């Protein structure tokens, strides 16, 4: 049964004052769903809070957006624009995560729609790419509903111990 959308959902770009909440939610996602992310819990745990502050600083190449429900960070996703001249028409969606207790309320859909909107407003940005663990059917459906399409599966893209996970590469063209 799908729960209703949260009453007070705010989506905005995160900044250094959000670093502790961002780090905590990110580490939770890495710990609870190691197959969903390329980063590992142990590696990220070893980094100081200052690394999170730098990643979400206003001058960072990455823009990380947070979904706040009643003032609490409940979800996040990032957008990283390619820097090289030949690739500046592309950006990568990364680190999408919604706390499980907040799932089924449309937060992920709203967060993804917000990121796509930000991308559409960025001059010269023509396409978004992302990867999703191939076995994560719910995430693939979310991305497909937003217009992303698969363009290939990378076998054994990540390894966790002795277990390999395939990554589905997806793309969304921002202009027709």
PDB file of N, CA, C and O in Angstrom, residues 50-127:
ATOM      1  N   UNK A  50      34.868  17.247   7.041  1.00  0.00           N
ATOM      2  CA  UNK A  50      35.309  18.294   6.111  1.00  0.00           C
ATOM      3  C   UNK A  50      35.189  17.842   4.652  1.00  0.00           C
ATOM      4  O   UNK A  50      34.948  18.662   3.766  1.00  0.00           O
ATOM      5  N   UNK A  51      35.342  16.550   4.389  1.00  0.00           N
ATOM      6  CA  UNK A  51      35.193  16.040   3.019  1.00  0.00           C
ATOM      7  C   UNK A  51      33.755  16.214   2.543  1.00  0.00           C
ATOM      8  O   UNK A  51      33.515  16.585   1.383  1.00  0.00           O
ATOM      9  N   UNK A  52      32.798  15.983   3.428  1.00  0.00           N
ATOM     10  CA  UNK A  52      31.385  16.206   3.087  1.00  0.00           C
ATOM     11  C   UNK A  52      31.120  17.690   2.889  1.00  0.00           C
ATOM     12  O   UNK A  52      30.386  18.079   1.971  1.00  0.00           O
ATOM     13  N   UNK A  53      31.710  18.523   3.729  1.00  0.00           N
ATOM     14  CA  UNK A  53      31.546  19.972   3.591  1.00  0.00           C
ATOM     15  C   UNK A  53      32.058  20.452   2.240  1.00  0.00           C
ATOM     16  O   UNK A  53      31.416  21.270   1.579  1.00  0.00           O
ATOM     17  N   UNK A  54      33.220  19.922   1.815  1.00  0.00           N
ATOM     18  CA  UNK A  54      33.782  20.310   0.515  1.00  0.00           C
ATOM     19  C   UNK A  54      32.895  19.843  -0.636  1.00  0.00           C
ATOM     20  O   UNK A  54      32.706  20.572  -1.609  1.00  0.00           O
ATOM     21  N   UNK A  55      32.354  18.643  -0.518  1.00  0.00           N
ATOM     22  CA  UNK A  55      31.533  18.104  -1.612  1.00  0.00           C
ATOM     23  C   UNK A  55      30.269  18.923  -1.831  1.00  0.00           C
ATOM     24  O   UNK A  55      29.790  19.041  -2.947  1.00  0.00           O
ATOM     25  N   UNK A  56      29.713  19.464  -0.766  1.00  0.00           N
ATOM     26  CA  UNK A  56      28.458  20.216  -0.912  1.00  0.00           C
ATOM     27  C   UNK A  56      28.668  21.730  -0.819  1.00  0.00           C
ATOM     28  O   UNK A  56      27.698  22.480  -0.711  1.00  0.00           O
ATOM     29  N   UNK A  57      29.914  22.165  -0.903  1.00  0.00           N
ATOM     30  CA  UNK A  57      30.202  23.605  -0.901  1.00  0.00           C
ATOM     31  C   UNK A  57      29.617  24.250  -2.152  1.00  0.00           C
ATOM     32  O   UNK A  57      29.503  23.603  -3.198  1.00  0.00           O
ATOM     33  N   UNK A  58      29.235  25.515  -2.083  1.00  0.00           N
ATOM     34  CA  UNK A  58      28.640  26.201  -3.239  1.00  0.00           C
ATOM     35  C   UNK A  58      29.520  26.198  -4.479  1.00  0.00           C
ATOM     36  O   UNK A  58      29.014  26.205  -5.594  1.00  0.00           O
ATOM     37  N   UNK A  59      30.849  26.156  -4.302  1.00  0.00           N
ATOM     38  CA  UNK A  59      31.749  26.172  -5.451  1.00  0.00           C
ATOM     39  C   UNK A  59      32.171  24.766  -5.901  1.00  0.00           C
ATOM     40  O   UNK A  59      33.020  24.615  -6.774  1.00  0.00           O
ATOM     41  N   UNK A  60      31.563  23.735  -5.328  1.00  0.00           N
ATOM     42  CA  UNK A  60      31.882  22.361  -5.714  1.00  0.00           C
ATOM     43  C   UNK A  60      31.381  22.069  -7.130  1.00  0.00           C
ATOM     44  O   UNK A  60      30.369  22.618  -7.575  1.00  0.00           O
ATOM     45  N   UNK A  61      32.083  21.204  -7.830  1.00  0.00           N
ATOM     46  CA  UNK A  61      31.642  20.774  -9.164  1.00  0.00           C
ATOM     47  C   UNK A  61      30.373  19.933  -9.060  1.00  0.00           C
ATOM     48  O   UNK A  61      29.620  19.814 -10.020  1.00  0.00           O
ATOM     49  N   UNK A  62      30.138  19.348  -7.893  1.00  0.00           N
ATOM     50  CA  UNK A  62      28.936  18.548  -7.658  1.00  0.00           C
ATOM     51  C   UNK A  62      27.864  19.400  -6.977  1.00  0.00           C
ATOM     52  O   UNK A  62      28.167  20.194  -6.101  1.00  0.00           O
ATOM     53  N   UNK A  63      26.628  19.219  -7.405  1.00  0.00           N
ATOM     54  CA  UNK A  63      25.491  19.838  -6.714  1.00  0.00           C
ATOM     55  C   UNK A  63      24.707  18.694  -6.094  1.00  0.00           C
ATOM     56  O   UNK A  63      24.262  17.786  -6.791  1.00  0.00           O
ATOM     57  N   UNK A  64      24.578  18.712  -4.774  1.00  0.00           N
ATOM     58  CA  UNK A  64      23.836  17.664  -4.085  1.00  0.00           C
ATOM     59  C   UNK A  64      22.561  18.301  -3.542  1.00  0.00           C
ATOM     60  O   UNK A  64      22.605  19.345  -2.880  1.00  0.00           O
ATOM     61  N   UNK A  65      21.441  17.662  -3.848  1.00  0.00           N
ATOM     62  CA  UNK A  65      20.130  18.172  -3.433  1.00  0.00           C
ATOM     63  C   UNK A  65      19.564  17.286  -2.349  1.00  0.00           C
ATOM     64  O   UNK A  65      19.704  16.058  -2.394  1.00  0.00           O
ATOM     65  N   UNK A  66      18.937  17.913  -1.384  1.00  0.00           N
ATOM     66  CA  UNK A  66      18.332  17.182  -0.285  1.00  0.00           C
ATOM     67  C   UNK A  66      16.831  17.350  -0.286  1.00  0.00           C
ATOM     68  O   UNK A  66      16.315  18.416  -0.632  1.00  0.00           O
ATOM     69  N   UNK A  67      16.148  16.288   0.077  1.00  0.00           N
ATOM     70  CA  UNK A  67      14.699  16.317   0.267  1.00  0.00           C
ATOM     71  C   UNK A  67      14.455  16.322   1.775  1.00  0.00           C
ATOM     72  O   UNK A  67      14.835  15.373   2.466  1.00  0.00           O
ATOM     73  N   UNK A  68      13.866  17.395   2.258  1.00  0.00           N
ATOM     74  CA  UNK A  68      13.610  17.559   3.683  1.00  0.00           C
ATOM     75  C   UNK A  68      12.131  17.377   3.958  1.00  0.00           C
ATOM     76  O   UNK A  68      11.284  17.980   3.290  1.00  0.00           O
ATOM     77  N   UNK A  69      11.808  16.540   4.921  1.00  0.00           N
ATOM     78  CA  UNK A  69      10.435  16.350   5.369  1.00  0.00           C
ATOM     79  C   UNK A  69      10.356  16.902   6.781  1.00  0.00           C
ATOM     80  O   UNK A  69      11.069  16.444   7.672  1.00  0.00           O
ATOM     81  N   UNK A  70       9.532  17.906   6.956  1.00  0.00           N
ATOM     82  CA  UNK A  70       9.399  18.562   8.255  1.00  0.00           C
ATOM     83  C   UNK A  70      10.769  18.947   8.831  1.00  0.00           C
ATOM     84  O   UNK A  70      11.030  18.777  10.022  1.00  0.00           O
ATOM     85  N   UNK A  71      11.662  19.437   7.966  1.00  0.00           N
ATOM     86  CA  UNK A  71      12.959  19.923   8.394  1.00  0.00           C
ATOM     87  C   UNK A  71      14.050  18.872   8.537  1.00  0.00           C
ATOM     88  O   UNK A  71      15.183  19.213   8.855  1.00  0.00           O
ATOM     89  N   UNK A  72      13.725  17.592   8.313  1.00  0.00           N
ATOM     90  CA  UNK A  72      14.705  16.518   8.457  1.00  0.00           C
ATOM     91  C   UNK A  72      15.092  15.982   7.090  1.00  0.00           C
ATOM     92  O   UNK A  72      14.214  15.706   6.264  1.00  0.00           O
ATOM     93  N   UNK A  73      16.393  15.822   6.858  1.00  0.00           N
ATOM     94  CA  UNK A  73      16.874  15.288   5.588  1.00  0.00           C
ATOM     95  C   UNK A  73      16.408  13.843   5.442  1.00  0.00           C
ATOM     96  O   UNK A  73      16.777  12.980   6.227  1.00  0.00           O
ATOM     97  N   UNK A  74      15.585  13.597   4.421  1.00  0.00           N
ATOM     98  CA  UNK A  74      14.993  12.277   4.201  1.00  0.00           C
ATOM     99  C   UNK A  74      15.503  11.614   2.934  1.00  0.00           C
ATOM    100  O   UNK A  74      15.351  10.407   2.760  1.00  0.00           O
ATOM    101  N   UNK A  75      16.093  12.391   2.040  1.00  0.00           N
ATOM    102  CA  UNK A  75      16.592  11.843   0.783  1.00  0.00           C
ATOM    103  C   UNK A  75      17.580  12.796   0.159  1.00  0.00           C
ATOM    104  O   UNK A  75      17.661  13.963   0.529  1.00  0.00           O
ATOM    105  N   UNK A  76      18.340  12.269  -0.805  1.00  0.00           N
ATOM    106  CA  UNK A  76      19.350  13.093  -1.461  1.00  0.00           C
ATOM    107  C   UNK A  76      19.705  12.497  -2.807  1.00  0.00           C
ATOM    108  O   UNK A  76      19.505  11.309  -3.053  1.00  0.00           O
ATOM    109  N   UNK A  77      20.233  13.336  -3.659  1.00  0.00           N
ATOM    110  CA  UNK A  77      20.758  12.915  -4.956  1.00  0.00           C
ATOM    111  C   UNK A  77      21.661  14.026  -5.471  1.00  0.00           C
ATOM    112  O   UNK A  77      21.451  15.205  -5.168  1.00  0.00           O
ATOM    113  N   UNK A  78      22.641  13.639  -6.261  1.00  0.00           N
ATOM    114  CA  UNK A  78      23.597  14.608  -6.764  1.00  0.00           C
ATOM    115  C   UNK A  78      23.584  14.720  -8.271  1.00  0.00           C
ATOM    116  O   UNK A  78      23.092  13.840  -8.986  1.00  0.00           O
ATOM    117  N   UNK A  79      24.138  15.829  -8.730  1.00  0.00           N
ATOM    118  CA  UNK A  79      24.262  16.119 -10.153  1.00  0.00           C
ATOM    119  C   UNK A  79      25.673  16.644 -10.367  1.00  0.00           C
ATOM    120  O   UNK A  79      26.081  17.623  -9.748  1.00  0.00           O
ATOM    121  N   UNK A  80      26.419  15.963 -11.235  1.00  0.00           N
ATOM    122  CA  UNK A  80      27.803  16.338 -11.482  1.00  0.00           C
ATOM    123  C   UNK A  80      28.001  16.582 -12.967  1.00  0.00           C
ATOM    124  O   UNK A  80      27.895  15.659 -13.771  1.00  0.00           O
ATOM    125  N   UNK A  81      28.264  17.821 -13.318  1.00  0.00           N
ATOM    126  CA  UNK A  81      28.458  18.194 -14.719  1.00  0.00           C
ATOM    127  C   UNK A  81      29.869  17.843 -15.150  1.00  0.00           C
ATOM    128  O   UNK A  81      30.827  18.058 -14.416  1.00  0.00           O
ATOM    129  N   UNK A  82      29.968  17.302 -16.340  1.00  0.00           N
ATOM    130  CA  UNK A  82      31.274  17.005 -16.912  1.00  0.00           C
ATOM    131  C   UNK A  82      32.028  18.329 -17.110  1.00  0.00           C
ATOM    132  O   UNK A  82      31.435  19.324 -17.507  1.00  0.00           O
ATOM    133  N   UNK A  83      33.325  18.335 -16.849  1.00  0.00           N
ATOM    134  CA  UNK A  83      34.114  19.561 -16.916  1.00  0.00           C
ATOM    135  C   UNK A  83      34.863  19.737 -18.235  1.00  0.00           C
ATOM    136  O   UNK A  83      35.122  20.861 -18.652  1.00  0.00           O
ATOM    137  N   UNK A  84      35.219  18.641 -18.881  1.00  0.00           N
ATOM    138  CA  UNK A  84      35.988  18.744 -20.125  1.00  0.00           C
ATOM    139  C   UNK A  84      35.106  19.271 -21.249  1.00  0.00           C
ATOM    140  O   UNK A  84      33.917  18.941 -21.344  1.00  0.00           O
ATOM    141  N   UNK A  85      35.676  20.089 -22.116  1.00  0.00           N
ATOM    142  CA  UNK A  85      34.927  20.783 -23.173  1.00  0.00           C
ATOM    143  C   UNK A  85      34.093  19.838 -24.035  1.00  0.00           C
ATOM    144  O   UNK A  85      32.937  20.138 -24.349  1.00  0.00           O
ATOM    145  N   UNK A  86      34.623  18.711 -24.381  1.00  0.00           N
ATOM    146  CA  UNK A  86      33.906  17.788 -25.266  1.00  0.00           C
ATOM    147  C   UNK A  86      32.778  17.041 -24.559  1.00  0.00           C
ATOM    148  O   UNK A  86      31.943  16.426 -25.212  1.00  0.00           O
ATOM    149  N   UNK A  87      32.764  17.108 -23.250  1.00  0.00           N
ATOM    150  CA  UNK A  87      31.739  16.394 -22.469  1.00  0.00           C
ATOM    151  C   UNK A  87      30.822  17.318 -21.676  1.00  0.00           C
ATOM    152  O   UNK A  87      29.987  16.841 -20.916  1.00  0.00           O
ATOM    153  N   UNK A  88      30.950  18.619 -21.838  1.00  0.00           N
ATOM    154  CA  UNK A  88      30.165  19.565 -21.031  1.00  0.00           C
ATOM    155  C   UNK A  88      28.671  19.499 -21.294  1.00  0.00           C
ATOM    156  O   UNK A  88      27.888  20.090 -20.567  1.00  0.00           O
ATOM    157  N   UNK A  89      28.266  18.781 -22.315  1.00  0.00           N
ATOM    158  CA  UNK A  89      26.842  18.639 -22.608  1.00  0.00           C
ATOM    159  C   UNK A  89      26.203  17.548 -21.752  1.00  0.00           C
ATOM    160  O   UNK A  89      24.999  17.323 -21.838  1.00  0.00           O
ATOM    161  N   UNK A  90      27.009  16.881 -20.892  1.00  0.00           N
ATOM    162  CA  UNK A  90      26.523  15.766 -20.078  1.00  0.00           C
ATOM    163  C   UNK A  90      26.703  16.043 -18.589  1.00  0.00           C
ATOM    164  O   UNK A  90      27.618  16.739 -18.182  1.00  0.00           O
ATOM    165  N   UNK A  91      25.810  15.434 -17.809  1.00  0.00           N
ATOM    166  CA  UNK A  91      25.954  15.434 -16.350  1.00  0.00           C
ATOM    167  C   UNK A  91      25.562  14.054 -15.837  1.00  0.00           C
ATOM    168  O   UNK A  91      24.790  13.332 -16.473  1.00  0.00           O
ATOM    169  N   UNK A  92      26.091  13.721 -14.671  1.00  0.00           N
ATOM    170  CA  UNK A  92      25.841  12.425 -14.046  1.00  0.00           C
ATOM    171  C   UNK A  92      24.954  12.622 -12.820  1.00  0.00           C
ATOM    172  O   UNK A  92      25.223  13.486 -11.986  1.00  0.00           O
ATOM    173  N   UNK A  93      23.913  11.829 -12.724  1.00  0.00           N
ATOM    174  CA  UNK A  93      23.089  11.774 -11.512  1.00  0.00           C
ATOM    175  C   UNK A  93      23.735  10.717 -10.617  1.00  0.00           C
ATOM    176  O   UNK A  93      24.007   9.596 -11.067  1.00  0.00           O
ATOM    177  N   UNK A  94      23.987  11.052  -9.365  1.00  0.00           N
ATOM    178  CA  UNK A  94      24.679  10.105  -8.477  1.00  0.00           C
ATOM    179  C   UNK A  94      24.100  10.148  -7.067  1.00  0.00           C
ATOM    180  O   UNK A  94      23.430  11.106  -6.667  1.00  0.00           O
ATOM    181  N   UNK A  95      24.364   9.086  -6.328  1.00  0.00           N
ATOM    182  CA  UNK A  95      24.082   9.055  -4.896  1.00  0.00           C
ATOM    183  C   UNK A  95      22.625   9.187  -4.498  1.00  0.00           C
ATOM    184  O   UNK A  95      22.333   9.675  -3.407  1.00  0.00           O
ATOM    185  N   UNK A  96      21.715   8.740  -5.328  1.00  0.00           N
ATOM    186  CA  UNK A  96      20.276   8.846  -5.013  1.00  0.00           C
ATOM    187  C   UNK A  96      19.954   7.890  -3.868  1.00  0.00           C
ATOM    188  O   UNK A  96      20.273   6.705  -3.910  1.00  0.00           O
ATOM    189  N   UNK A  97      19.336   8.445  -2.829  1.00  0.00           N
ATOM    190  CA  UNK A  97      18.955   7.622  -1.677  1.00  0.00           C
ATOM    191  C   UNK A  97      17.829   8.308  -0.913  1.00  0.00           C
ATOM    192  O   UNK A  97      17.887   9.511  -0.674  1.00  0.00           O
ATOM    193  N   UNK A  98      16.835   7.520  -0.553  1.00  0.00           N
ATOM    194  CA  UNK A  98      15.750   7.982   0.314  1.00  0.00           C
ATOM    195  C   UNK A  98      15.691   7.019   1.497  1.00  0.00           C
ATOM    196  O   UNK A  98      15.717   5.796   1.313  1.00  0.00           O
ATOM    197  N   UNK A  99      15.638   7.566   2.701  1.00  0.00           N
ATOM    198  CA  UNK A  99      15.559   6.725   3.894  1.00  0.00           C
ATOM    199  C   UNK A  99      14.362   5.782   3.782  1.00  0.00           C
ATOM    200  O   UNK A  99      13.266   6.220   3.412  1.00  0.00           O
ATOM    201  N   UNK A 100      14.548   4.492   4.054  1.00  0.00           N
ATOM    202  CA  UNK A 100      13.474   3.511   3.868  1.00  0.00           C
ATOM    203  C   UNK A 100      12.172   3.850   4.594  1.00  0.00           C
ATOM    204  O   UNK A 100      11.088   3.607   4.060  1.00  0.00           O
ATOM    205  N   UNK A 101      12.269   4.440   5.772  1.00  0.00           N
ATOM    206  CA  UNK A 101      11.039   4.783   6.507  1.00  0.00           C
ATOM    207  C   UNK A 101      10.265   5.915   5.834  1.00  0.00           C
ATOM    208  O   UNK A 101       9.114   6.174   6.159  1.00  0.00           O
ATOM    209  N   UNK A 102      10.901   6.589   4.884  1.00  0.00           N
ATOM    210  CA  UNK A 102      10.247   7.663   4.119  1.00  0.00           C
ATOM    211  C   UNK A 102       9.848   7.195   2.721  1.00  0.00           C
ATOM    212  O   UNK A 102       9.351   7.973   1.922  1.00  0.00           O
ATOM    213  N   UNK A 103      10.115   5.922   2.416  1.00  0.00           N
ATOM    214  CA  UNK A 103       9.837   5.382   1.092  1.00  0.00           C
ATOM    215  C   UNK A 103       8.349   5.293   0.798  1.00  0.00           C
ATOM    216  O   UNK A 103       7.510   5.287   1.702  1.00  0.00           O
ATOM    217  N   UNK A 104       8.020   5.217  -0.488  1.00  0.00           N
ATOM    218  CA  UNK A 104       6.636   5.055  -0.911  1.00  0.00           C
ATOM    219  C   UNK A 104       5.788   6.299  -0.794  1.00  0.00           C
ATOM    220  O   UNK A 104       4.564   6.231  -0.871  1.00  0.00           O
ATOM    221  N   UNK A 105       6.416   7.446  -0.608  1.00  0.00           N
ATOM    222  CA  UNK A 105       5.672   8.698  -0.434  1.00  0.00           C
ATOM    223  C   UNK A 105       5.936   9.698  -1.553  1.00  0.00           C
ATOM    224  O   UNK A 105       5.562  10.856  -1.452  1.00  0.00           O
ATOM    225  N   UNK A 106       6.646   9.267  -2.578  1.00  0.00           N
ATOM    226  CA  UNK A 106       6.915  10.145  -3.706  1.00  0.00           C
ATOM    227  C   UNK A 106       8.135  11.029  -3.548  1.00  0.00           C
ATOM    228  O   UNK A 106       8.375  11.907  -4.381  1.00  0.00           O
ATOM    229  N   UNK A 107       8.920  10.818  -2.502  1.00  0.00           N
ATOM    230  CA  UNK A 107      10.090  11.666  -2.266  1.00  0.00           C
ATOM    231  C   UNK A 107      11.139  11.456  -3.351  1.00  0.00           C
ATOM    232  O   UNK A 107      11.679  12.421  -3.897  1.00  0.00           O
ATOM    233  N   UNK A 108      11.422  10.211  -3.681  1.00  0.00           N
ATOM    234  CA  UNK A 108      12.401   9.922  -4.724  1.00  0.00           C
ATOM    235  C   UNK A 108      11.984  10.505  -6.061  1.00  0.00           C
ATOM    236  O   UNK A 108      12.790  11.102  -6.777  1.00  0.00           O
ATOM    237  N   UNK A 109      10.719  10.371  -6.379  1.00  0.00           N
ATOM    238  CA  UNK A 109      10.194  10.916  -7.634  1.00  0.00           C
ATOM    239  C   UNK A 109      10.316  12.443  -7.659  1.00  0.00           C
ATOM    240  O   UNK A 109      10.738  13.024  -8.664  1.00  0.00           O
ATOM    241  N   UNK A 110       9.981  13.089  -6.550  1.00  0.00           N
ATOM    242  CA  UNK A 110      10.076  14.548  -6.471  1.00  0.00           C
ATOM    243  C   UNK A 110      11.530  15.010  -6.547  1.00  0.00           C
ATOM    244  O   UNK A 110      11.846  16.000  -7.216  1.00  0.00           O
ATOM    245  N   UNK A 111      12.411  14.303  -5.892  1.00  0.00           N
ATOM    246  CA  UNK A 111      13.837  14.637  -5.899  1.00  0.00           C
ATOM    247  C   UNK A 111      14.406  14.503  -7.310  1.00  0.00           C
ATOM    248  O   UNK A 111      15.109  15.395  -7.799  1.00  0.00           O
ATOM    249  N   UNK A 112      14.068  13.426  -7.989  1.00  0.00           N
ATOM    250  CA  UNK A 112      14.548  13.215  -9.354  1.00  0.00           C
ATOM    251  C   UNK A 112      13.978  14.276 -10.299  1.00  0.00           C
ATOM    252  O   UNK A 112      14.698  14.822 -11.139  1.00  0.00           O
ATOM    253  N   UNK A 113      12.707  14.600 -10.146  1.00  0.00           N
ATOM    254  CA  UNK A 113      12.091  15.643 -10.982  1.00  0.00           C
ATOM    255  C   UNK A 113      12.785  16.984 -10.753  1.00  0.00           C
ATOM    256  O   UNK A 113      13.002  17.751 -11.694  1.00  0.00           O
ATOM    257  N   UNK A 114      13.146  17.267  -9.508  1.00  0.00           N
ATOM    258  CA  UNK A 114      13.845  18.517  -9.190  1.00  0.00           C
ATOM    259  C   UNK A 114      15.205  18.565  -9.890  1.00  0.00           C
ATOM    260  O   UNK A 114      15.572  19.587 -10.487  1.00  0.00           O
ATOM    261  N   UNK A 115      15.944  17.477  -9.812  1.00  0.00           N
ATOM    262  CA  UNK A 115      17.265  17.421 -10.444  1.00  0.00           C
ATOM    263  C   UNK A 115      17.148  17.567 -11.956  1.00  0.00           C
ATOM    264  O   UNK A 115      17.928  18.289 -12.583  1.00  0.00           O
ATOM    265  N   UNK A 116      16.168  16.906 -12.539  1.00  0.00           N
ATOM    266  CA  UNK A 116      15.971  17.026 -13.988  1.00  0.00           C
ATOM    267  C   UNK A 116      15.622  18.471 -14.344  1.00  0.00           C
ATOM    268  O   UNK A 116      16.119  19.016 -15.329  1.00  0.00           O
ATOM    269  N   UNK A 117      14.804  19.116 -13.541  1.00  0.00           N
ATOM    270  CA  UNK A 117      14.469  20.524 -13.756  1.00  0.00           C
ATOM    271  C   UNK A 117      15.694  21.416 -13.684  1.00  0.00           C
ATOM    272  O   UNK A 117      15.881  22.314 -14.519  1.00  0.00           O
ATOM    273  N   UNK A 118      16.554  21.179 -12.694  1.00  0.00           N
ATOM    274  CA  UNK A 118      17.797  21.952 -12.576  1.00  0.00           C
ATOM    275  C   UNK A 118      18.662  21.734 -13.819  1.00  0.00           C
ATOM    276  O   UNK A 118      19.247  22.676 -14.351  1.00  0.00           O
ATOM    277  N   UNK A 119      18.740  20.503 -14.272  1.00  0.00           N
ATOM    278  CA  UNK A 119      19.549  20.180 -15.454  1.00  0.00           C
ATOM    279  C   UNK A 119      18.988  20.866 -16.699  1.00  0.00           C
ATOM    280  O   UNK A 119      19.753  21.386 -17.522  1.00  0.00           O
ATOM    281  N   UNK A 120      17.681  20.891 -16.840  1.00  0.00           N
ATOM    282  CA  UNK A 120      17.058  21.528 -18.011  1.00  0.00           C
ATOM    283  C   UNK A 120      17.348  23.034 -18.044  1.00  0.00           C
ATOM    284  O   UNK A 120      17.427  23.637 -19.107  1.00  0.00           O
ATOM    285  N   UNK A 121      17.532  23.654 -16.880  1.00  0.00           N
ATOM    286  CA  UNK A 121      17.809  25.090 -16.799  1.00  0.00           C
ATOM    287  C   UNK A 121      19.285  25.421 -17.002  1.00  0.00           C
ATOM    288  O   UNK A 121      19.645  26.587 -17.173  1.00  0.00           O
ATOM    289  N   UNK A 122      20.137  24.418 -16.976  1.00  0.00           N
ATOM    290  CA  UNK A 122      21.580  24.653 -17.122  1.00  0.00           C
ATOM    291  C   UNK A 122      21.934  24.831 -18.592  1.00  0.00           C
ATOM    292  O   UNK A 122      21.650  23.966 -19.419  1.00  0.00           O
ATOM    293  N   UNK A 123      22.542  25.941 -18.910  1.00  0.00           N
ATOM    294  CA  UNK A 123      22.901  26.251 -20.297  1.00  0.00           C
ATOM    295  C   UNK A 123      23.807  25.175 -20.884  1.00  0.00           C
ATOM    296  O   UNK A 123      24.808  24.798 -20.275  1.00  0.00           O
ATOM    297  N   UNK A 124      23.419  24.681 -22.048  1.00  0.00           N
ATOM    298  CA  UNK A 124      24.243  23.737 -22.787  1.00  0.00           C
ATOM    299  C   UNK A 124      24.199  22.294 -22.312  1.00  0.00           C
ATOM    300  O   UNK A 124      24.845  21.438 -22.892  1.00  0.00           O
ATOM    301  N   UNK A 125      23.447  22.025 -21.268  1.00  0.00           N
ATOM    302  CA  UNK A 125      23.351  20.654 -20.760  1.00  0.00           C
ATOM    303  C   UNK A 125      22.278  19.911 -21.557  1.00  0.00           C
ATOM    304  O   UNK A 125      21.132  20.355 -21.621  1.00  0.00           O
ATOM    305  N   UNK A 126      22.663  18.824 -22.191  1.00  0.00           N
ATOM    306  CA  UNK A 126      21.771  18.115 -23.105  1.00  0.00           C
ATOM    307  C   UNK A 126      21.340  16.735 -22.637  1.00  0.00           C
ATOM    308  O   UNK A 126      20.324  16.215 -23.099  1.00  0.00           O
ATOM    309  N   UNK A 127      22.121  16.113 -21.743  1.00  0.00           N
ATOM    310  CA  UNK A 127      21.757  14.759 -21.332  1.00  0.00           C
ATOM    311  C   UNK A 127      22.259  14.434 -19.940  1.00  0.00           C
ATOM    312  O   UNK A 127      23.264  14.970 -19.485  1.00  0.00           O
TER     313      UNK A 127
END
